[in-house]
PDB file of C-alpha atoms in Angstrom:
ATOM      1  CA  UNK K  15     174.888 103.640  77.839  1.00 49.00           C
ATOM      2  CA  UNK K  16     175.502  99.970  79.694  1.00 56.00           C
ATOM      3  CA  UNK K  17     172.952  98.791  77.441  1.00 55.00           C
ATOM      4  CA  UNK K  18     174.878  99.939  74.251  1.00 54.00           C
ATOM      5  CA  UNK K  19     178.398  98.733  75.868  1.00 47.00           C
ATOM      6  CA  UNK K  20     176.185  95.043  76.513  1.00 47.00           C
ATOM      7  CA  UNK K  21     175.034  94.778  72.779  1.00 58.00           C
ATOM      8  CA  UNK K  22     178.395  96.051  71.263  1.00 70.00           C
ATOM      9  CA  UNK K  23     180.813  94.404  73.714  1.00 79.00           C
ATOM     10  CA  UNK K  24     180.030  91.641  75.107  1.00 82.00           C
ATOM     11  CA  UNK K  25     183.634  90.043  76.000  1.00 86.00           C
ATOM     12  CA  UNK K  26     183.478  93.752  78.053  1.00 86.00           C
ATOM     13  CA  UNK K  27     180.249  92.997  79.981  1.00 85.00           C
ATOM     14  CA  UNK K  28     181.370  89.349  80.865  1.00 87.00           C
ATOM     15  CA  UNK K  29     184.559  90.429  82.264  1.00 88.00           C
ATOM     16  CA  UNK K  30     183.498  93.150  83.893  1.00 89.00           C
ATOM     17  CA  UNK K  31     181.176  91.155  85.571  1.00 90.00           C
ATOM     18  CA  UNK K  32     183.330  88.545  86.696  1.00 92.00           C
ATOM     19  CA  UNK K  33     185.462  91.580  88.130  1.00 91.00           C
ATOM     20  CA  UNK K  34     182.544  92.582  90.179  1.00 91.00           C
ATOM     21  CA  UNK K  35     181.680  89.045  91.498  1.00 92.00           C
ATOM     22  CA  UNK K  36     185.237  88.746  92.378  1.00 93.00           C
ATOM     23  CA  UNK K  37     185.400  92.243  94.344  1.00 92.00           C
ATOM     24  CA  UNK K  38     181.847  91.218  96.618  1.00 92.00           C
ATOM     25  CA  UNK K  39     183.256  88.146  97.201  1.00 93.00           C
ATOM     26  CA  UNK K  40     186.193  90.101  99.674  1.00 92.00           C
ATOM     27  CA  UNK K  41     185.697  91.103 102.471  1.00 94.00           C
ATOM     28  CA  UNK K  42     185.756  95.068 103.681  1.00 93.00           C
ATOM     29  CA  UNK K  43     188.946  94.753 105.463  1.00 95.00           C
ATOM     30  CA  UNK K  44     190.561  93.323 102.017  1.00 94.00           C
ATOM     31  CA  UNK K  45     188.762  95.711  99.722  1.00 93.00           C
ATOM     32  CA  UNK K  46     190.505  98.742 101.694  1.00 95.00           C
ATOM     33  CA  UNK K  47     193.547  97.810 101.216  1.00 95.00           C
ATOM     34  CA  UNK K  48     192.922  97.094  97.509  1.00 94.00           C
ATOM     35  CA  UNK K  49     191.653 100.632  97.443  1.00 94.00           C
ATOM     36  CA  UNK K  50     195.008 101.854  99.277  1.00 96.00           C
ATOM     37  CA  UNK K  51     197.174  99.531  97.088  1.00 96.00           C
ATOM     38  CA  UNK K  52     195.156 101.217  93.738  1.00 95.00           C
ATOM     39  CA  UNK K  53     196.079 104.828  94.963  1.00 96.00           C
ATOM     40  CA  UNK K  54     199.172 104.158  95.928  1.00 96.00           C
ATOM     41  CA  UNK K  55     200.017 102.172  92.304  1.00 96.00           C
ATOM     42  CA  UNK K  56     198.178 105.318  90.986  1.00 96.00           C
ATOM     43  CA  UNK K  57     200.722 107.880  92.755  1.00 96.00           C
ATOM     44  CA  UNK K  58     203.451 105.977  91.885  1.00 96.00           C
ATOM     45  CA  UNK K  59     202.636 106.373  88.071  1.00 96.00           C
ATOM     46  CA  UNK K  60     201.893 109.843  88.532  1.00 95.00           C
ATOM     47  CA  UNK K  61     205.049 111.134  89.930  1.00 95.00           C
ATOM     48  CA  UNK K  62     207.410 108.255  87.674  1.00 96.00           C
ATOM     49  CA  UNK K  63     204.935 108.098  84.920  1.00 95.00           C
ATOM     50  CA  UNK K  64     204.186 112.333  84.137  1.00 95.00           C
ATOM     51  CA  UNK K  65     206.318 114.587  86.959  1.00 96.00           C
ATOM     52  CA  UNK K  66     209.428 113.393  87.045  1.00 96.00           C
ATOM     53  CA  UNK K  67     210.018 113.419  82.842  1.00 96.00           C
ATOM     54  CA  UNK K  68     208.280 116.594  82.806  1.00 96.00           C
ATOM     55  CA  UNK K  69     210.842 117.740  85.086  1.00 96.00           C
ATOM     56  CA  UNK K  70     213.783 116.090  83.650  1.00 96.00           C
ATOM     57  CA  UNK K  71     212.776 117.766  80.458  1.00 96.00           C
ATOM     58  CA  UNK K  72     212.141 121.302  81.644  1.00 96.00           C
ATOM     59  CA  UNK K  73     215.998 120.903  83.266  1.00 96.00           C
ATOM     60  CA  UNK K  74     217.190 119.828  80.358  1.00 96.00           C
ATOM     61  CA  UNK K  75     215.653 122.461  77.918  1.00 95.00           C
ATOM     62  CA  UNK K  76     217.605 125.498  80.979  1.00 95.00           C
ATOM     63  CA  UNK K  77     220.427 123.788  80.446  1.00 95.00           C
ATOM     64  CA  UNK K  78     220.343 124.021  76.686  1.00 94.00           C
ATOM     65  CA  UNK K  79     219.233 127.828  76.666  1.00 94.00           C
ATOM     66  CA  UNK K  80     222.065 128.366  79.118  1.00 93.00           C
ATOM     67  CA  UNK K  81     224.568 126.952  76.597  1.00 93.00           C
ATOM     68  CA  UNK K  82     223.199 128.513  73.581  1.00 93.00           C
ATOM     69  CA  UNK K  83     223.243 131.864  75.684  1.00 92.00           C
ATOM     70  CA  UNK K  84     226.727 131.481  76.718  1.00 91.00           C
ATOM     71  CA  UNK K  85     227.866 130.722  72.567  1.00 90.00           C
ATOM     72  CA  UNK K  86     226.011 133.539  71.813  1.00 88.00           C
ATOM     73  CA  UNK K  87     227.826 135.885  74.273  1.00 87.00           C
ATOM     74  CA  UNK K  88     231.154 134.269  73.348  1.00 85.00           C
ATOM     75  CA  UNK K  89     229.893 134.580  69.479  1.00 84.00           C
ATOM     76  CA  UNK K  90     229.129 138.806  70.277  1.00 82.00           C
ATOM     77  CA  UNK K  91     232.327 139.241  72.490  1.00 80.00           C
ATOM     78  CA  UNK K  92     234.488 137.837  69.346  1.00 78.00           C
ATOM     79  CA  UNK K  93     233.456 140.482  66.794  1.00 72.00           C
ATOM     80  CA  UNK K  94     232.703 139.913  63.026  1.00 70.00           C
ATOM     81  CA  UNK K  95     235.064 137.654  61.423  1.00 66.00           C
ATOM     82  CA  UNK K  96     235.325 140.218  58.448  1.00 67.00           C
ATOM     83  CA  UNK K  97     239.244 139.605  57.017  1.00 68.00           C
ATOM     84  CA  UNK K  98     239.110 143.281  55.465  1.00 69.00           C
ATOM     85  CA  UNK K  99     241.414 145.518  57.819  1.00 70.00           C
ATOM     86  CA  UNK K 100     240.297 149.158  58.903  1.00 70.00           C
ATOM     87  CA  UNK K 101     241.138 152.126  57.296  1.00 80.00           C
ATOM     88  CA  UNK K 102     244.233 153.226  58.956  1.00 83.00           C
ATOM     89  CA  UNK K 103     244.054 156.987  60.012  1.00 83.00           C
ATOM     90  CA  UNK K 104     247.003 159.428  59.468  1.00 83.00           C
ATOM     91  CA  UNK K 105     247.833 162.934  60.479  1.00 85.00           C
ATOM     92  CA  UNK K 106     248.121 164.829  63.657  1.00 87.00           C
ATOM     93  CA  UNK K 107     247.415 162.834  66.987  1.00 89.00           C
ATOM     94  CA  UNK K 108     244.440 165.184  67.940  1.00 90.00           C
ATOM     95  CA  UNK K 109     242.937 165.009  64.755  1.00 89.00           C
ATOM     96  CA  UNK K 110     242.718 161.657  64.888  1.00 89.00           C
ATOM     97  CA  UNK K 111     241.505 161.391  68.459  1.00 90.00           C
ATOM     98  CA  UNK K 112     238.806 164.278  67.354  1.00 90.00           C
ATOM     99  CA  UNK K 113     237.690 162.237  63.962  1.00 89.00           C
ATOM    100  CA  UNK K 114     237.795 158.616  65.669  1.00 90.00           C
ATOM    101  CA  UNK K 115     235.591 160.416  68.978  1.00 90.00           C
ATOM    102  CA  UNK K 116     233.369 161.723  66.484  1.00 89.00           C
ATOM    103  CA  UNK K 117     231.932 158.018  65.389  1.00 88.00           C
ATOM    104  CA  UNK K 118     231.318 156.808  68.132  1.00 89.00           C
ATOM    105  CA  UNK K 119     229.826 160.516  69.633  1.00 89.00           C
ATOM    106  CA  UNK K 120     232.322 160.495  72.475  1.00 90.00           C
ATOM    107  CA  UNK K 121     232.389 164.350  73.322  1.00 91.00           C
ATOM    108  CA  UNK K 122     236.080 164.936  73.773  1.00 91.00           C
ATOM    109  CA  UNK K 123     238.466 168.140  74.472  1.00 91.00           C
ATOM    110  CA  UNK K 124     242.083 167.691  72.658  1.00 92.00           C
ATOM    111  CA  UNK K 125     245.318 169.432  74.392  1.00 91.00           C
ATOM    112  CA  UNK K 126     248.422 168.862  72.519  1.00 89.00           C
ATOM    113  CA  UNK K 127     251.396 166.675  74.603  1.00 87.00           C
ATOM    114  CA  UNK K 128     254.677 165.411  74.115  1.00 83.00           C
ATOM    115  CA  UNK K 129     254.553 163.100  71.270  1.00 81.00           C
ATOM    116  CA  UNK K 130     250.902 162.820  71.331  1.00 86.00           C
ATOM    117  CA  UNK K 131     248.042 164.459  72.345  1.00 90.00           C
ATOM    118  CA  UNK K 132     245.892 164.796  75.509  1.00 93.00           C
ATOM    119  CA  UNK K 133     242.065 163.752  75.879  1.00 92.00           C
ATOM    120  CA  UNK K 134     239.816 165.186  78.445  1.00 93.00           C
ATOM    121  CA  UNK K 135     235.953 163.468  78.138  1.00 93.00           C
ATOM    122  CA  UNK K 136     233.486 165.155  80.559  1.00 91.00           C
ATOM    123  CA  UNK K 137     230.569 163.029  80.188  1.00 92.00           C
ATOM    124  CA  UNK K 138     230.590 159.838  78.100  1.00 92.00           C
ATOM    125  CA  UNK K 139     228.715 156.539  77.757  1.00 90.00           C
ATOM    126  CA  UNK K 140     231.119 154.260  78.962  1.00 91.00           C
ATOM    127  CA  UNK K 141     230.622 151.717  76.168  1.00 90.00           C
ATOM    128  CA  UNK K 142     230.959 154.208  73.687  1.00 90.00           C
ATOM    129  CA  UNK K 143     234.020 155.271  75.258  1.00 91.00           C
ATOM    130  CA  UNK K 144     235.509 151.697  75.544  1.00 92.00           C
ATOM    131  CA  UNK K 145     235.118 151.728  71.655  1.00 91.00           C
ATOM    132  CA  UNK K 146     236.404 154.448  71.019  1.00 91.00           C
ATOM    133  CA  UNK K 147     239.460 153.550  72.635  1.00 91.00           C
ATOM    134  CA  UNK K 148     239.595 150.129  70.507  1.00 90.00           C
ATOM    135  CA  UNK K 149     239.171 152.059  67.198  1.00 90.00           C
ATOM    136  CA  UNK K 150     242.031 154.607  68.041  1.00 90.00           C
ATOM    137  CA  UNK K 151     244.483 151.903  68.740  1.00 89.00           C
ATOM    138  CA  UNK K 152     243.351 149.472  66.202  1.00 88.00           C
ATOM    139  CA  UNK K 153     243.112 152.339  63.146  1.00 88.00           C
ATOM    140  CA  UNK K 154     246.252 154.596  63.775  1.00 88.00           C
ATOM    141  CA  UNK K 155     249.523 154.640  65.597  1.00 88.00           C
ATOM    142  CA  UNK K 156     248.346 155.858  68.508  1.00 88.00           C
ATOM    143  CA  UNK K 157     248.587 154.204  71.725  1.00 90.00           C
ATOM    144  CA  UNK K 158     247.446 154.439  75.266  1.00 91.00           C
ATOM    145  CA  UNK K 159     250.151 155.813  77.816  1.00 92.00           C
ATOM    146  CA  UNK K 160     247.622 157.009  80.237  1.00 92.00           C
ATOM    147  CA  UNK K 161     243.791 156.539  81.272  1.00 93.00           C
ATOM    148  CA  UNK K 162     241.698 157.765  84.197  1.00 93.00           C
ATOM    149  CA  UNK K 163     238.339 156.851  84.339  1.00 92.00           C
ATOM    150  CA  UNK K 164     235.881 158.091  86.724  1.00 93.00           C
ATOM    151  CA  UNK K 165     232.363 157.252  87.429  1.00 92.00           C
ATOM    152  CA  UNK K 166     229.344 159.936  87.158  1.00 91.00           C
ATOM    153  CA  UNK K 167     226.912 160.165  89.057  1.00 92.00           C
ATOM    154  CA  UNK K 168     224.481 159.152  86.053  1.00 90.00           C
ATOM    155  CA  UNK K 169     224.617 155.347  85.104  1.00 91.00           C
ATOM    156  CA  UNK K 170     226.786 154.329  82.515  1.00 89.00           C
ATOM    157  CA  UNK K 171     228.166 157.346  82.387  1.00 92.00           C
ATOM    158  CA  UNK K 172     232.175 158.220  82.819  1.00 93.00           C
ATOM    159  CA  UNK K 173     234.423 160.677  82.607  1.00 93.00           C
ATOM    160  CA  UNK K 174     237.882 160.416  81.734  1.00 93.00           C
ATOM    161  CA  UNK K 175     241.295 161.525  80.950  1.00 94.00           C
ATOM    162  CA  UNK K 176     243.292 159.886  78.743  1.00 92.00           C
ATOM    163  CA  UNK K 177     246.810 160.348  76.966  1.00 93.00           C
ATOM    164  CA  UNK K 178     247.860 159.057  73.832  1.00 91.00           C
ATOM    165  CA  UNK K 179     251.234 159.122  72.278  1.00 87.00           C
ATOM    166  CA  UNK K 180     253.063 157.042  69.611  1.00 81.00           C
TER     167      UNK K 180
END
């Protein structure tokens, strides 16, 4: 191999011997510190040169999946931006509190009250039952007077008792 690197390069070979003549011609005390001095130059690059960007850059890319987390959970908590209104939903308060229940398979018992109509849900997911409660409001005249919520022992599970009148 040095013989291939002397006939192809020889600007190479001249200067790399001049390097060495230059090196014997310290002494061992000076080539030391040289040798300190290179891997300290060479640690220096290192961390400037290949950690510290690397690190910069894996901060930077968190930060940006934090952010495009947080729009997405802000984008999901706002709902579709459909302009067409629900159906609205007419007739007797429990029948609308039975049909409403029904899509979103909150098991529910009705009891007819003053003006509106009482809901007793034994076991429920609570999501489903938040929803439910958003449709009734949102698609009939109904309104909340009332709500007791109670945790079960299984989780995300709830019962509740709620009221709802006009």
């Amino acid at each position: 191999m040095r013989a291939f690197i002397r006939t192809q390069l020889p600007t190479l070979d001249a200067g790399l011997s001049r390097t060495g003549a230059w090196w014997h011609a310290r002494t061992v005390r000076e080539r030391r510190l040289l040798a300190v001095l290179a891997v300290l130059l060479g640690a220096v690059l290192l961390v400037y040169g290949v950690v510290k960007p690397i690190q910069a850059a894996r901060a930077a890319a968190l930060a940006d999946i934090r952010t495009y987390e947080t729009l997405n959970a802000r984008i999901r908590a706002a709902g579709s931006l459909s302009s067409a209104k629900p159906q609205r939903r007419t007739g007797a308060p429990e029948a609308i509190a039975v049909q409403s229940a029904a899509a979103f398979v909150v098991p529910l018992t009705t009891a007819p009250s003053a003006g509106g109509t009482q809901a007793t849900v034994a076991d429920a997911n609570y999501d489903s039952l938040i929803h439910w409660l958003a449709d009734v409001t949102t698609t009939s005249d109904l309104r909340i007077r009332r709500i007791t919520i109670q945790r079960l022992a299984a989780p995300g599970h709830v019962s509740a008792q709620v009221e709802l009148g006009r």
